């Protein structure tokens, strides 16, 4: 059993969140992290965690704050920011940077490693996994006597709608009609 899970007190979920909840494990990990660091478990932190887990988008703090505010107008921006930092510490979220000047966060717990294709024109984001790229990275690291601890592979370019100047939009393209109404999350 991982060291951070050994002999930790568990805090039961609130009455409104039954044990069969799809995110039960994530809540337990978060609550153990709070206990370990002697931090309070609050309804607002639980709401922020639930809101984050319910989207697969790559959220900025501002975007998560907007989603949380739709559920509880009393939650402050600083609370969302600090809770998101706690989610990163607890290995439930990972910070990613797509060179747009904003830190974004994606799910980390029980999510497989992947890389990103990023459209520089419409901000479309495509997650992908390539065994060949992973193998090449390992070979190159071995060639240089380097041990990889972590990596981030981000490929910047233009999605099909931009480089063909076509109206045949891929589903991920933010230029396609109706994409703006789906929100600005990626």
Coordinates of C-alpha atoms in Angstrom, one line a residue, residues 24-121:
X24 CA -15.8 7.8 -3.9
X25 CA -12.1 6.8 -4.3
X26 CA -11.1 10.3 -5.4
X27 CA -12.9 11.8 -2.4
X28 CA -11.3 9.4 0.0
X29 CA -7.8 10.2 -1.4
X30 CA -8.5 14.0 -1.1
X31 CA -9.9 13.7 2.4
X32 CA -6.8 11.6 3.5
X33 CA -4.6 14.3 2.0
X34 CA -6.4 17.0 4.0
X35 CA -6.1 15.0 7.2
X36 CA -2.4 14.3 6.5
X37 CA -1.8 18.1 6.2
X38 CA -4.1 19.0 9.1
X39 CA -6.5 20.9 6.8
X40 CA -10.3 21.1 7.2
X41 CA -12.6 19.3 5.0
X42 CA -15.3 21.7 3.9
X43 CA -18.4 21.5 1.7
X44 CA -16.9 24.1 -0.6
X45 CA -13.7 22.0 -1.1
X46 CA -15.9 18.9 -1.8
X47 CA -18.0 20.9 -4.3
X48 CA -14.8 22.1 -6.1
X49 CA -13.5 18.5 -6.3
X50 CA -16.8 17.2 -7.6
X51 CA -17.1 19.9 -10.2
X52 CA -13.5 19.2 -11.4
X53 CA -14.1 15.5 -11.5
X54 CA -17.3 15.9 -13.5
X55 CA -15.6 17.5 -16.4
X56 CA -12.9 15.9 -18.6
X57 CA -11.9 19.4 -19.9
X58 CA -8.5 21.0 -19.4
X59 CA -9.7 23.7 -17.0
X60 CA -8.0 27.0 -16.0
X61 CA -8.7 28.2 -12.5
X62 CA -11.0 30.8 -13.9
X63 CA -13.0 28.2 -15.8
X64 CA -13.4 26.0 -12.8
X65 CA -14.4 29.0 -10.7
X66 CA -17.1 29.8 -13.3
X67 CA -18.4 26.2 -13.1
X68 CA -18.4 26.2 -9.3
X69 CA -20.1 29.6 -9.1
X70 CA -23.0 28.1 -11.1
X71 CA -23.6 25.7 -8.2
X72 CA -22.7 27.9 -5.2
X73 CA -22.4 31.6 -5.6
X74 CA -20.7 31.9 -2.2
X75 CA -17.5 30.1 -3.2
X76 CA -14.7 32.6 -3.7
X77 CA -12.0 32.5 -6.4
X78 CA -9.2 32.1 -3.8
X79 CA -10.9 29.0 -2.4
X80 CA -11.1 27.5 -5.9
X81 CA -7.4 28.3 -6.6
X82 CA -6.2 26.9 -3.3
X83 CA -8.3 23.8 -3.6
X84 CA -7.0 23.2 -7.1
X85 CA -3.5 23.4 -5.7
X86 CA -4.5 20.8 -3.1
X87 CA -5.8 18.5 -5.8
X88 CA -2.4 18.7 -7.6
X89 CA -0.6 17.9 -4.3
X90 CA -3.0 14.9 -3.8
X91 CA -2.2 13.7 -7.3
X92 CA -5.8 14.1 -8.4
X93 CA -5.0 16.9 -10.9
X94 CA -2.0 17.8 -13.0
X95 CA -1.1 21.2 -14.1
X96 CA -0.5 21.5 -17.9
X97 CA 0.7 24.5 -19.9
X98 CA -0.3 25.0 -23.5
X99 CA 1.6 28.3 -24.1
X100 CA -1.4 30.4 -23.9
X101 CA -0.4 32.1 -20.7
X102 CA -2.8 30.2 -18.5
X103 CA -2.1 27.1 -16.4
X104 CA -4.7 24.4 -17.0
X105 CA -5.5 21.4 -15.0
X106 CA -6.5 17.9 -16.1
X107 CA -7.3 14.7 -14.3
X108 CA -4.3 12.7 -13.1
X109 CA -5.6 10.0 -10.8
X110 CA -6.4 6.8 -12.8
X111 CA -5.9 8.5 -16.1
X112 CA -3.4 7.1 -18.5
X113 CA -0.4 9.0 -19.8
X114 CA -1.1 10.9 -23.0
X115 CA 0.3 13.7 -25.1
X116 CA -1.4 16.7 -26.7
X117 CA -1.9 18.2 -30.2
X118 CA -2.9 21.9 -29.8
X119 CA -4.3 24.1 -32.6
X120 CA -2.7 27.5 -32.4
X121 CA -5.6 29.1 -34.3

